[in-house]
mmCIF file of C-alpha atoms and ligand atoms in Angstrom:
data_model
loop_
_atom_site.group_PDB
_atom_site.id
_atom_site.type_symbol
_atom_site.label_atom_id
_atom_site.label_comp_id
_atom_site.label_asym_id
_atom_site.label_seq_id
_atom_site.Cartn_x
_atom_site.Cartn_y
_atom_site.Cartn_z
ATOM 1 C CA UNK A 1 23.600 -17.220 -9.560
ATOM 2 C CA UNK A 2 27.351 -16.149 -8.611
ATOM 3 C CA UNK A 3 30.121 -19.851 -8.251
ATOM 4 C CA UNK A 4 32.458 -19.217 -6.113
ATOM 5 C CA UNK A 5 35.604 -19.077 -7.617
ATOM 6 C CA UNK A 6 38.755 -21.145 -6.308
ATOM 7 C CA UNK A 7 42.559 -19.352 -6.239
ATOM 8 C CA UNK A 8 43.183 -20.565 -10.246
ATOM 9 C CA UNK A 9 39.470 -19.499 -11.331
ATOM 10 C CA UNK A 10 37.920 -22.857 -10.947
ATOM 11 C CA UNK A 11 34.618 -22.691 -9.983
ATOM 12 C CA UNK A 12 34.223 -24.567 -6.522
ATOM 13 C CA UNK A 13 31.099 -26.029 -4.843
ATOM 14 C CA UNK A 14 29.769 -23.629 -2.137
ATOM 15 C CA UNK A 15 27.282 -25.521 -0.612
ATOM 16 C CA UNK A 16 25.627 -22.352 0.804
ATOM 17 C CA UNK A 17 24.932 -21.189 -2.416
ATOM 18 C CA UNK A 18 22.923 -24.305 -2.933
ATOM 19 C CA UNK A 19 21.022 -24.280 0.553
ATOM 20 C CA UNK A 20 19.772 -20.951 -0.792
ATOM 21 C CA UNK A 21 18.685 -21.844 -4.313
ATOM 22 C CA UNK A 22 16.973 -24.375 -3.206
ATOM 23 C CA UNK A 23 15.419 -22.664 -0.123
ATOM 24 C CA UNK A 24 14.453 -20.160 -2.933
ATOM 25 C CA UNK A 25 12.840 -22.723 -5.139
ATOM 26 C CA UNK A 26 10.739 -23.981 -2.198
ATOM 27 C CA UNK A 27 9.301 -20.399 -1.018
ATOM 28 C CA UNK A 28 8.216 -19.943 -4.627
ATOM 29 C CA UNK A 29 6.291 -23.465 -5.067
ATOM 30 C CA UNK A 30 5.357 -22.780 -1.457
ATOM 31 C CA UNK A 31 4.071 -18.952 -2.726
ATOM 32 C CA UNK A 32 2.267 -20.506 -5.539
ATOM 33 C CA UNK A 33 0.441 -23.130 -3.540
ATOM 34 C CA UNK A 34 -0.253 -19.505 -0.751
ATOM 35 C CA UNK A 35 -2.481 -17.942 -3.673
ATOM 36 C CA UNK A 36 -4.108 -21.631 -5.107
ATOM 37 C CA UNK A 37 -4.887 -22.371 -1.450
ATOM 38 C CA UNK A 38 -6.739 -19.252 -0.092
ATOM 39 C CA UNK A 39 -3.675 -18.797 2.383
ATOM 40 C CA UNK A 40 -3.379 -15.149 1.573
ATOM 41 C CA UNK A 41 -5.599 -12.291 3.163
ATOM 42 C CA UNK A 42 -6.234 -8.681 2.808
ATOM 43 C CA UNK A 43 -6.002 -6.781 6.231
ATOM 44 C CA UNK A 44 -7.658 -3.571 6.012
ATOM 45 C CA UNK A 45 -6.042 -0.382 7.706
ATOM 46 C CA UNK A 46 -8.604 2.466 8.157
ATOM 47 C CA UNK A 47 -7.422 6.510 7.962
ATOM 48 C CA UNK A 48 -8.978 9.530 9.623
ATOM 49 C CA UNK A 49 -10.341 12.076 7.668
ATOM 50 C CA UNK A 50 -9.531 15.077 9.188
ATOM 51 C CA UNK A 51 -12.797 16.537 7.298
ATOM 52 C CA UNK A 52 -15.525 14.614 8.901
ATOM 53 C CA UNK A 53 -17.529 12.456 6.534
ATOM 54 C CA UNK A 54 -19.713 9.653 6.081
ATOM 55 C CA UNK A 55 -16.707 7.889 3.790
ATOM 56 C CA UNK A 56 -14.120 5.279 5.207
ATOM 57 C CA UNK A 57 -10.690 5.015 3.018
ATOM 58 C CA UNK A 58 -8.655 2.310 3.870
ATOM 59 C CA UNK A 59 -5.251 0.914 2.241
ATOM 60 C CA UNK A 60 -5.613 -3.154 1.441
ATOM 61 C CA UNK A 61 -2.408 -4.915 2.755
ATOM 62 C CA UNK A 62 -1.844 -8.445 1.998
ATOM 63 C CA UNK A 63 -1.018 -10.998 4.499
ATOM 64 C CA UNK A 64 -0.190 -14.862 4.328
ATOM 65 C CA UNK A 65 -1.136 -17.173 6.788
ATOM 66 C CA UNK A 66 1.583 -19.849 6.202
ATOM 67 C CA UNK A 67 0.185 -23.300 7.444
ATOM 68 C CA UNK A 68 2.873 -24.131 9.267
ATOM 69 C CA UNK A 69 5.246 -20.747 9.906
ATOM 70 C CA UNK A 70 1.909 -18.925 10.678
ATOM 71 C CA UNK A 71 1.935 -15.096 10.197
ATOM 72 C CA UNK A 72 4.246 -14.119 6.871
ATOM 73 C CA UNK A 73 4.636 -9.860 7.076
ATOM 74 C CA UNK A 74 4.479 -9.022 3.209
ATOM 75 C CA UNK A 75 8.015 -7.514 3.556
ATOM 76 C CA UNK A 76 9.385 -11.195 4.076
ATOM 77 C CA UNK A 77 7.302 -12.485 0.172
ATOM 78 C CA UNK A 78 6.874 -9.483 -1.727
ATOM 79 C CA UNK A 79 10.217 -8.274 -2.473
ATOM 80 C CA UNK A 80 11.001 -11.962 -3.504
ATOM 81 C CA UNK A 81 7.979 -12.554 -5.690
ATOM 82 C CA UNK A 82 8.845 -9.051 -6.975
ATOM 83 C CA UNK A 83 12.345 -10.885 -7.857
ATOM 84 C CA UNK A 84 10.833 -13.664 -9.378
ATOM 85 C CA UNK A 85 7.839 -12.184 -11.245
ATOM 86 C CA UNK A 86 5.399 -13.999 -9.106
ATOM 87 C CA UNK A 87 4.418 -10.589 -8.065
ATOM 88 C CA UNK A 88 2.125 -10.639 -11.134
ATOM 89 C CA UNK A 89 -0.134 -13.568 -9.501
ATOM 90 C CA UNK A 90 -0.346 -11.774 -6.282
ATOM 91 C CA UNK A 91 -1.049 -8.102 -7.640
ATOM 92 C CA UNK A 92 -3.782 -9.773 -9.463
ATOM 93 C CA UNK A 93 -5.459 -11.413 -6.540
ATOM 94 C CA UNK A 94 -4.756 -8.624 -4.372
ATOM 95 C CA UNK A 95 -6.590 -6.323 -6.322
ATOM 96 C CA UNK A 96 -9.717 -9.700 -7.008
ATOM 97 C CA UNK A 97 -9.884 -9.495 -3.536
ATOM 98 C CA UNK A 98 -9.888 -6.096 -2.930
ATOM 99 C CA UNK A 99 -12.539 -4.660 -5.588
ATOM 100 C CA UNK A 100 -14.881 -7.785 -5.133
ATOM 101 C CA UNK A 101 -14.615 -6.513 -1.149
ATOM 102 C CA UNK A 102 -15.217 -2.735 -1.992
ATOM 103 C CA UNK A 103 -18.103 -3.788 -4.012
ATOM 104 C CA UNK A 104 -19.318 -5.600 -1.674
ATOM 105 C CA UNK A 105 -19.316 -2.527 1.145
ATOM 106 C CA UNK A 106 -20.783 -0.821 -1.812
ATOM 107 C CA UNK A 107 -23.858 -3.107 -1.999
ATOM 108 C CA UNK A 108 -24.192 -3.117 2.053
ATOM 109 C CA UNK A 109 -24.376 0.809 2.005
ATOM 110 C CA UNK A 110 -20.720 1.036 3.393
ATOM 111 C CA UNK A 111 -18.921 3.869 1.553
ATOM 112 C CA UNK A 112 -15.268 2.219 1.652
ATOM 113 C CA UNK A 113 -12.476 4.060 -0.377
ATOM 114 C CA UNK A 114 -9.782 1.195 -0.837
ATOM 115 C CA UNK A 115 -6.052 1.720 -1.781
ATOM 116 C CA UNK A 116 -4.074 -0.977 -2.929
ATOM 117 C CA UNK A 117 -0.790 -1.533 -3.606
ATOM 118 C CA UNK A 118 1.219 -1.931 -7.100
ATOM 119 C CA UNK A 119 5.286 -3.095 -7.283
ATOM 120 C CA UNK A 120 7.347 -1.394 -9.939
ATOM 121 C CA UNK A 121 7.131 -4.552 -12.135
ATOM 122 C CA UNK A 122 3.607 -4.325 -12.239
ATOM 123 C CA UNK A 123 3.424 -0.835 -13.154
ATOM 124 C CA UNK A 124 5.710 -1.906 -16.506
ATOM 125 C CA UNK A 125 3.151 -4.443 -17.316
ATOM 126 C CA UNK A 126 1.375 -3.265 -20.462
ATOM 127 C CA UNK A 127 -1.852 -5.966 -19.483
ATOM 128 C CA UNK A 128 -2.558 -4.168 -16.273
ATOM 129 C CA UNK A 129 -5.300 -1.977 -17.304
ATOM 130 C CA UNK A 130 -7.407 -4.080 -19.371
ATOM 131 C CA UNK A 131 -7.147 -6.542 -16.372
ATOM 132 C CA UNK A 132 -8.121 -4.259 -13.548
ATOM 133 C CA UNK A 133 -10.612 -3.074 -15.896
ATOM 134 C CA UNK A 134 -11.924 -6.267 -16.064
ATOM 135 C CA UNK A 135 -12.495 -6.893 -12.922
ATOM 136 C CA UNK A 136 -13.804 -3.750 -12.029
ATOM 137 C CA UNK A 137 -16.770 -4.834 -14.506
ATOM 138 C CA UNK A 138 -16.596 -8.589 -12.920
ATOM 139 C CA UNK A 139 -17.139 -7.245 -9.537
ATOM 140 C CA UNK A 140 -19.866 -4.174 -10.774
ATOM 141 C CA UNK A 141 -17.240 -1.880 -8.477
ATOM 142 C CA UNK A 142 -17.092 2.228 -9.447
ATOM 143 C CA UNK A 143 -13.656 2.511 -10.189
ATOM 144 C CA UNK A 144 -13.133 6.033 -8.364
ATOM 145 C CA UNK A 145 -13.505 3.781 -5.101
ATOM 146 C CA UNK A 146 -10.085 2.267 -5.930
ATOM 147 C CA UNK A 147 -7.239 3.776 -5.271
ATOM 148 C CA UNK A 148 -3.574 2.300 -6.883
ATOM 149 C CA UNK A 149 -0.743 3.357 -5.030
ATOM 150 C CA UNK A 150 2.739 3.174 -6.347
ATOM 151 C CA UNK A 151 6.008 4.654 -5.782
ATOM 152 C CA UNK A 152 8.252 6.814 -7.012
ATOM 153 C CA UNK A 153 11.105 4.523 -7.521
ATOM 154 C CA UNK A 154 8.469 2.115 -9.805
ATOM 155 C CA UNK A 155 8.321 4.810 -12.024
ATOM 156 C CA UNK A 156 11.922 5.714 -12.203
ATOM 157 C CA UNK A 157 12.943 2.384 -13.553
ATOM 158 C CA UNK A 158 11.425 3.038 -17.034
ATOM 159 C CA UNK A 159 9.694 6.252 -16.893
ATOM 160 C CA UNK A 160 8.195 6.366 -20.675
ATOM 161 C CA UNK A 161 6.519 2.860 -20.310
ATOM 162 C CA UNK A 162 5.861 3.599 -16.477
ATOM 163 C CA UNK A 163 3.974 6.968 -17.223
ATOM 164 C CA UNK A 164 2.057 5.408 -20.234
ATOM 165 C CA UNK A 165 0.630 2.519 -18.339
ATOM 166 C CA UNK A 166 -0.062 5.337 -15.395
ATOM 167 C CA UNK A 167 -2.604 7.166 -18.151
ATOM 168 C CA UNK A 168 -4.389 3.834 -19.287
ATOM 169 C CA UNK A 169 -4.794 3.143 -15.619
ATOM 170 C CA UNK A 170 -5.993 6.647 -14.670
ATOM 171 C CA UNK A 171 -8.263 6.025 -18.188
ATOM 172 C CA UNK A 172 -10.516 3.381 -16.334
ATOM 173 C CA UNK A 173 -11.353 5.872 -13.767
ATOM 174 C CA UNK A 174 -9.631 4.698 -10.676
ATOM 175 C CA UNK A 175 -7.421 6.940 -8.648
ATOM 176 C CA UNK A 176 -3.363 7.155 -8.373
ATOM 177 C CA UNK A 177 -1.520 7.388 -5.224
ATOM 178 C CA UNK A 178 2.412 8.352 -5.183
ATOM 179 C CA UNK A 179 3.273 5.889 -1.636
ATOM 180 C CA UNK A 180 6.142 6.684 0.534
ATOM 181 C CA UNK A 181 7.176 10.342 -0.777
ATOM 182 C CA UNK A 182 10.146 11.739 0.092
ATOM 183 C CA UNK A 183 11.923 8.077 0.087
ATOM 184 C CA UNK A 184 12.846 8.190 -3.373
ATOM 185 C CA UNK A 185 14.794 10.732 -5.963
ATOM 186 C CA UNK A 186 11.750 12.687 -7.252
ATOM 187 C CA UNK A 187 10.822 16.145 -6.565
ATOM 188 C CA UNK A 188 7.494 17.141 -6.418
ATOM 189 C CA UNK A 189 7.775 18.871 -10.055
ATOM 190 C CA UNK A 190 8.629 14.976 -11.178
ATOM 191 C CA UNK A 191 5.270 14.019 -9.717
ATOM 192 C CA UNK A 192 3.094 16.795 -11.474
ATOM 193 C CA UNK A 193 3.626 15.103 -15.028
ATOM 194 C CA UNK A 194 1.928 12.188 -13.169
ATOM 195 C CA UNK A 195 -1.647 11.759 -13.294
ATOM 196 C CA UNK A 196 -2.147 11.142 -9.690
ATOM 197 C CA UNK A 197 -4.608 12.679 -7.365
ATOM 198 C CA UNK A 198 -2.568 11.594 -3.756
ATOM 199 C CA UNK A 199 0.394 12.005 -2.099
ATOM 200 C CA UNK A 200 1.084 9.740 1.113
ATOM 201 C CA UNK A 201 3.932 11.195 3.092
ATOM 202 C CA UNK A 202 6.156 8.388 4.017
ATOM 203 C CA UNK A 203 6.255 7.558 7.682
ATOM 204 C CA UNK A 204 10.218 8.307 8.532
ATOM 205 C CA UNK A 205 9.368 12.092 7.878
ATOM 206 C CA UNK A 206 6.033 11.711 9.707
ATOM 207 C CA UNK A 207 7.166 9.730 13.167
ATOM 208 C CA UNK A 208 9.152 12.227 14.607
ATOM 209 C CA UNK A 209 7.295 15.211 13.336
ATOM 210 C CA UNK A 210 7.145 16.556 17.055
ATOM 211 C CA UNK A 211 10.509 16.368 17.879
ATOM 212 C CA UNK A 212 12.448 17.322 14.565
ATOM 213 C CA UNK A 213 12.001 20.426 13.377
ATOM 214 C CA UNK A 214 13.348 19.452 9.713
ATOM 215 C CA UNK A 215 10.607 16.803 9.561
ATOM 216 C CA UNK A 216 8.397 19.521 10.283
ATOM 217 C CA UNK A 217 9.140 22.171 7.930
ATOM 218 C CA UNK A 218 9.233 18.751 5.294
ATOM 219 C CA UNK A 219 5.925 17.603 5.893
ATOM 220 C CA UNK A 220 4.297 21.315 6.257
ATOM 221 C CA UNK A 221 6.272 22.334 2.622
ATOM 222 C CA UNK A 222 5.057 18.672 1.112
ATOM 223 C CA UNK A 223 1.552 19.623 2.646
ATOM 224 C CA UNK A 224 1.417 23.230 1.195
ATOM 225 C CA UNK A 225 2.725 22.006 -2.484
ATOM 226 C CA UNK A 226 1.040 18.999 -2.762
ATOM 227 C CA UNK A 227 -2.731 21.201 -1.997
ATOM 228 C CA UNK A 228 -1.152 23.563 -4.647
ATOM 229 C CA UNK A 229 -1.614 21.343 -7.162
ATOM 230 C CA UNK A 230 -4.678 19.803 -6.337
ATOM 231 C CA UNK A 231 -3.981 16.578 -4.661
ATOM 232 C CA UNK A 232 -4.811 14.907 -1.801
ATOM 233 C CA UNK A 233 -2.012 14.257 1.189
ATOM 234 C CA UNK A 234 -2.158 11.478 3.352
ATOM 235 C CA UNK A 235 0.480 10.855 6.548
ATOM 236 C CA UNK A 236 1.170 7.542 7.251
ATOM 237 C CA UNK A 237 2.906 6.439 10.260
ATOM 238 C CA UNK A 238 0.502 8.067 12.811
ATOM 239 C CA UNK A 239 1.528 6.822 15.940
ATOM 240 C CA UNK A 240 0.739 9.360 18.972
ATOM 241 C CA UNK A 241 -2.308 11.724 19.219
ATOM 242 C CA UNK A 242 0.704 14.890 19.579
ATOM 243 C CA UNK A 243 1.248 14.096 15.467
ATOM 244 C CA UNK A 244 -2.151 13.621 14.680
ATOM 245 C CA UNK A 245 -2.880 16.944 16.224
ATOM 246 C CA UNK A 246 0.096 18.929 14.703
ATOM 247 C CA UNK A 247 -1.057 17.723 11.088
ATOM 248 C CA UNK A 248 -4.550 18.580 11.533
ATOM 249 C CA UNK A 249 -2.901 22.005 12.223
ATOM 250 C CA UNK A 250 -0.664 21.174 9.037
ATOM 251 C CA UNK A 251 -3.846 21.111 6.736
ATOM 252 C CA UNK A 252 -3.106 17.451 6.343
ATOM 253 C CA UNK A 253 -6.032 15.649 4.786
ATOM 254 C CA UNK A 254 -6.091 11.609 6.141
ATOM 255 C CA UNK A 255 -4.350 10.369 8.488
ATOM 256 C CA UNK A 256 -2.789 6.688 8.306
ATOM 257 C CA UNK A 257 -1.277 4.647 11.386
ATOM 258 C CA UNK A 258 -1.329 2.725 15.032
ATOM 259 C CA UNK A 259 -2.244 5.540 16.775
ATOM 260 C CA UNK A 260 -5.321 5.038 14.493
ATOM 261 C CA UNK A 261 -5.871 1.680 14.289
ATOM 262 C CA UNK A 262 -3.833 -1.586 13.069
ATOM 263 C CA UNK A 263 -4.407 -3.026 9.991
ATOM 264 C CA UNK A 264 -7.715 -5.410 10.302
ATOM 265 C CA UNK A 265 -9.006 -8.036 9.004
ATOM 266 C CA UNK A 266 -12.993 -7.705 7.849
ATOM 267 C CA UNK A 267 -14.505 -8.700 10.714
ATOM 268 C CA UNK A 268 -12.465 -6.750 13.246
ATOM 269 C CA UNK A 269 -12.790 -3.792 10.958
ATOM 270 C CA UNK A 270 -16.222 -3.823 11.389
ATOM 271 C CA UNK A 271 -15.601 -4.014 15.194
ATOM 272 C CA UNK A 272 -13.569 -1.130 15.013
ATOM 273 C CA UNK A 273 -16.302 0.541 13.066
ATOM 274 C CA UNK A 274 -18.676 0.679 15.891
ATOM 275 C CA UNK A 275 -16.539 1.290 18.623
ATOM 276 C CA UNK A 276 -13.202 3.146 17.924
ATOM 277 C CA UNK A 277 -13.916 7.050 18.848
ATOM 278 C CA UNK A 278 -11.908 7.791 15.660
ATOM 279 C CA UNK A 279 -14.073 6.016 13.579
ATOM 280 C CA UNK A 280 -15.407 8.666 11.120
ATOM 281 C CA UNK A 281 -17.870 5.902 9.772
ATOM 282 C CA UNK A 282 -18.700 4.873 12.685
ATOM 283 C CA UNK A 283 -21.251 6.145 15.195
ATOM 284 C CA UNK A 284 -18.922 7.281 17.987
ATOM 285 C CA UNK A 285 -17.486 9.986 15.924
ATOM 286 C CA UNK A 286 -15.336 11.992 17.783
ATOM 287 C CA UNK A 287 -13.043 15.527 16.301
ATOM 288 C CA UNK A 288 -9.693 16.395 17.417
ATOM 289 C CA UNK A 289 -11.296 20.141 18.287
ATOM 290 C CA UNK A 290 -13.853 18.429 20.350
ATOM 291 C CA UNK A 291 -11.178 17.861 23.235
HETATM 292 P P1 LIG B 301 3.170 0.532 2.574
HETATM 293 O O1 LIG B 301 2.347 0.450 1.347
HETATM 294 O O2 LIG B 301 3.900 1.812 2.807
HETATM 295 O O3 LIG B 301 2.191 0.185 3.762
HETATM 296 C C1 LIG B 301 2.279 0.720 5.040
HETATM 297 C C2 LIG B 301 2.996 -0.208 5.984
HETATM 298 O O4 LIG B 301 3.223 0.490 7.209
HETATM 299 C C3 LIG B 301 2.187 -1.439 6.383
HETATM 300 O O5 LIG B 301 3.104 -2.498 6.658
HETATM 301 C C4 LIG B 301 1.538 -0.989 7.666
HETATM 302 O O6 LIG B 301 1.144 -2.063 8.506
HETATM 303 C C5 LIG B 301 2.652 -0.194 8.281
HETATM 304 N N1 LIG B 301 2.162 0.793 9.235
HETATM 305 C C6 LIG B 301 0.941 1.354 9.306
HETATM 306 N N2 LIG B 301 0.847 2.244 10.293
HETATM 307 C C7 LIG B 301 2.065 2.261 10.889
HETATM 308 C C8 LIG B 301 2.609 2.993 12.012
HETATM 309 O O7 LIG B 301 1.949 3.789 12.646
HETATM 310 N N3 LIG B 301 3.905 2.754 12.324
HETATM 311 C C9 LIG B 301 4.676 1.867 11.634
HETATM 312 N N4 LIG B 301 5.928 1.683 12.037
HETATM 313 N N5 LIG B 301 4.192 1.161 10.580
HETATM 314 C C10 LIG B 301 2.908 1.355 10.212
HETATM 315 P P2 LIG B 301 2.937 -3.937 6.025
HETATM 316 O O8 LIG B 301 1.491 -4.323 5.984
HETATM 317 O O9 LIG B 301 3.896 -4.831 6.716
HETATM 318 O O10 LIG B 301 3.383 -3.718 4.534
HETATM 319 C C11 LIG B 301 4.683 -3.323 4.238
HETATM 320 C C12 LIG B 301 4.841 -2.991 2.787
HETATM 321 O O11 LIG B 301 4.646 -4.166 2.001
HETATM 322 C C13 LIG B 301 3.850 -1.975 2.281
HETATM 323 O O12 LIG B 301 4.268 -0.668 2.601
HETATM 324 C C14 LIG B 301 3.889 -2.271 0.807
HETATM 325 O O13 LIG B 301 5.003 -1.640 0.198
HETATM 326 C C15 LIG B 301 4.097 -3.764 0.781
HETATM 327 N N6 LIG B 301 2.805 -4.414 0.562
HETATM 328 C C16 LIG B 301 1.842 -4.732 1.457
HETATM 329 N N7 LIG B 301 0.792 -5.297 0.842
HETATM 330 C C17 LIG B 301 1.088 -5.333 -0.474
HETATM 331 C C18 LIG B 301 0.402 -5.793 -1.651
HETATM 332 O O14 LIG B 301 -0.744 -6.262 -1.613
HETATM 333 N N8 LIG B 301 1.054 -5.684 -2.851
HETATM 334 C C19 LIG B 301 2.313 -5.123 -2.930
HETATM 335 N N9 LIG B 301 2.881 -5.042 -4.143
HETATM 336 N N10 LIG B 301 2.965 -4.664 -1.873
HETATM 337 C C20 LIG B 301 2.368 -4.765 -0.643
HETATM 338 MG MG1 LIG B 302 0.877 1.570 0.472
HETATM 339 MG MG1 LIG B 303 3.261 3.644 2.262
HETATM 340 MG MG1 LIG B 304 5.822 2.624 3.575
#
């Protein structure tokens, strides 16, 4: 909290300041009474698998349905509950919600890989194992079904503490995802003393993949590295059929954006599922080298 300070140092009243504190204090009793009162949901957003298979992944993405203000986009509640440590509460619903759902597929005979997402202040939380242990043994879920995905800037903060809580995580089985590479500082020699089996290519580099020949020789590089040492590469930020198709030439392995499909909720999913040509899990499966 920063006074404003008057021409002789003397703090002065900014009444702006105050609008904001307490608009502050009213998101976060507002953001409490989101998770007590069911107001927050996990859309689903389904990637291709370039490799045809009977296995869906998907990435969990949290939405709140406000009330009154409708529709909240998590980029309007996370970075503020990442401020105010709420994001501990919501990580732990978030991934509640999404285990108890893949176990659920699980049961149904749905083969759903789910990613979720984990802030940097979650990452530095020494608890976070044993609880997403725990709830992997609540929900009877195999843990190699969930994927965490993090990024590189969460474990830049505190590397020592970041990396250690990255092994007791990797310890329970599930599997780590570096989210957005290329956005932050690391170089892929960084990520190698991480024990994490997936790279997702961050979207800027992916979106114009067509038309920028940098992005290109980026993503290809990223591509051929990233195989080198044994992990998985998503794209995300699929939006035309022309960058689908070049990264299926690229040796990409899931692809991850509108041109896809939208995030979904459940039911729509499921919609999706039995309609959508690129529905690998569906039963309209249809391959780019069909066409
Ligand atoms: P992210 O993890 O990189 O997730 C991908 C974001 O890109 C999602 O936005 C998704 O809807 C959007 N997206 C997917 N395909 C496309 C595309 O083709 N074009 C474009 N322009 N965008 C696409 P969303 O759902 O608004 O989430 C934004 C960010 O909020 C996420 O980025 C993630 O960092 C954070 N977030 C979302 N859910 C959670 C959560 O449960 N926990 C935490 N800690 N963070 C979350
Ligand atoms: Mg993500
Ligand atoms: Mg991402
Ligand atoms: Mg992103």
């Amino acid at each position: 909290y920063k006074a404003k300070r008057g021409i002789d140092g003397v703090e002065v009243y900014d009444p702006a300041h105050h609008e904001r504190n307490a608009a502050r204090l009213s998101l976060l009793t507002e953001l409490r009474q989101a998770v007590e009162g069911h107001e927050l949901v996990l859309f689903y957003q389904p990637k291709y698998a370039f490799q045809a298979s009977d296995e869906l992944h998907v990435e969990a993405l949290v939405r709140w349905i406000h009330p009154q203000r409708g529709f909240i986009s998590p980029m309007d509640f996370i970075p503020f509950a990442e401020q105010t440590g709420y994001i501990r509460t919501i990580t732990h619903w978030v991934m509640n919600e999404s285990i108890r759902q893949c176990a659920q597929w699980q049961r149904s005979g749905r083969k759903v890989h789910i990613g979720l997402n984990l802030s940097a202040r979650d990452l530095l939380q020494p608890e976070l194992p044993a609880q997403f242990c725990a709830l992997l043994e609540r929900h009877a879920c195999r843990a190699d079904w969930i994927t965490l995905e993090i990024t590189e800037s969460a474990v830049l903060d505190d590397p020592a503490k970041a990396l250690a809580n990255l092994e007791h995580l990797r310890a329970t089985g599930c599997r780590l995802s570096i989210d957005d590479y290329g956005t932050g500082y690391s170089s892929l020699s960084y990520v190698r003393q991480m024990p994490v089996q997936e790279l997702k290519i961050d979207r800027s580099f992916v979106m114009n993949l067509i038309t920028q020949p940098d992005d290109e020789i980026i993503v290809r590089s990223t591509i051929e590295l990233a195989h080198n040492m044994g992990l998985t590469v998503t794209a995300e930020g699929v939006e035309t059929e022309a960058v689908l198709q070049r990264l299926a030439e690229l040796g990409c392995d899931l692809a991850q954006g509108y041109f896809i499909c939208r995030p979904l909720g459940v039911a729509e999913l499921e919609t999706w599922l039995q309609t959508s040509p690129w529905a690998r899990a569906g039963h309209h499966q249809r391959a780019l080298a069909d066409e």
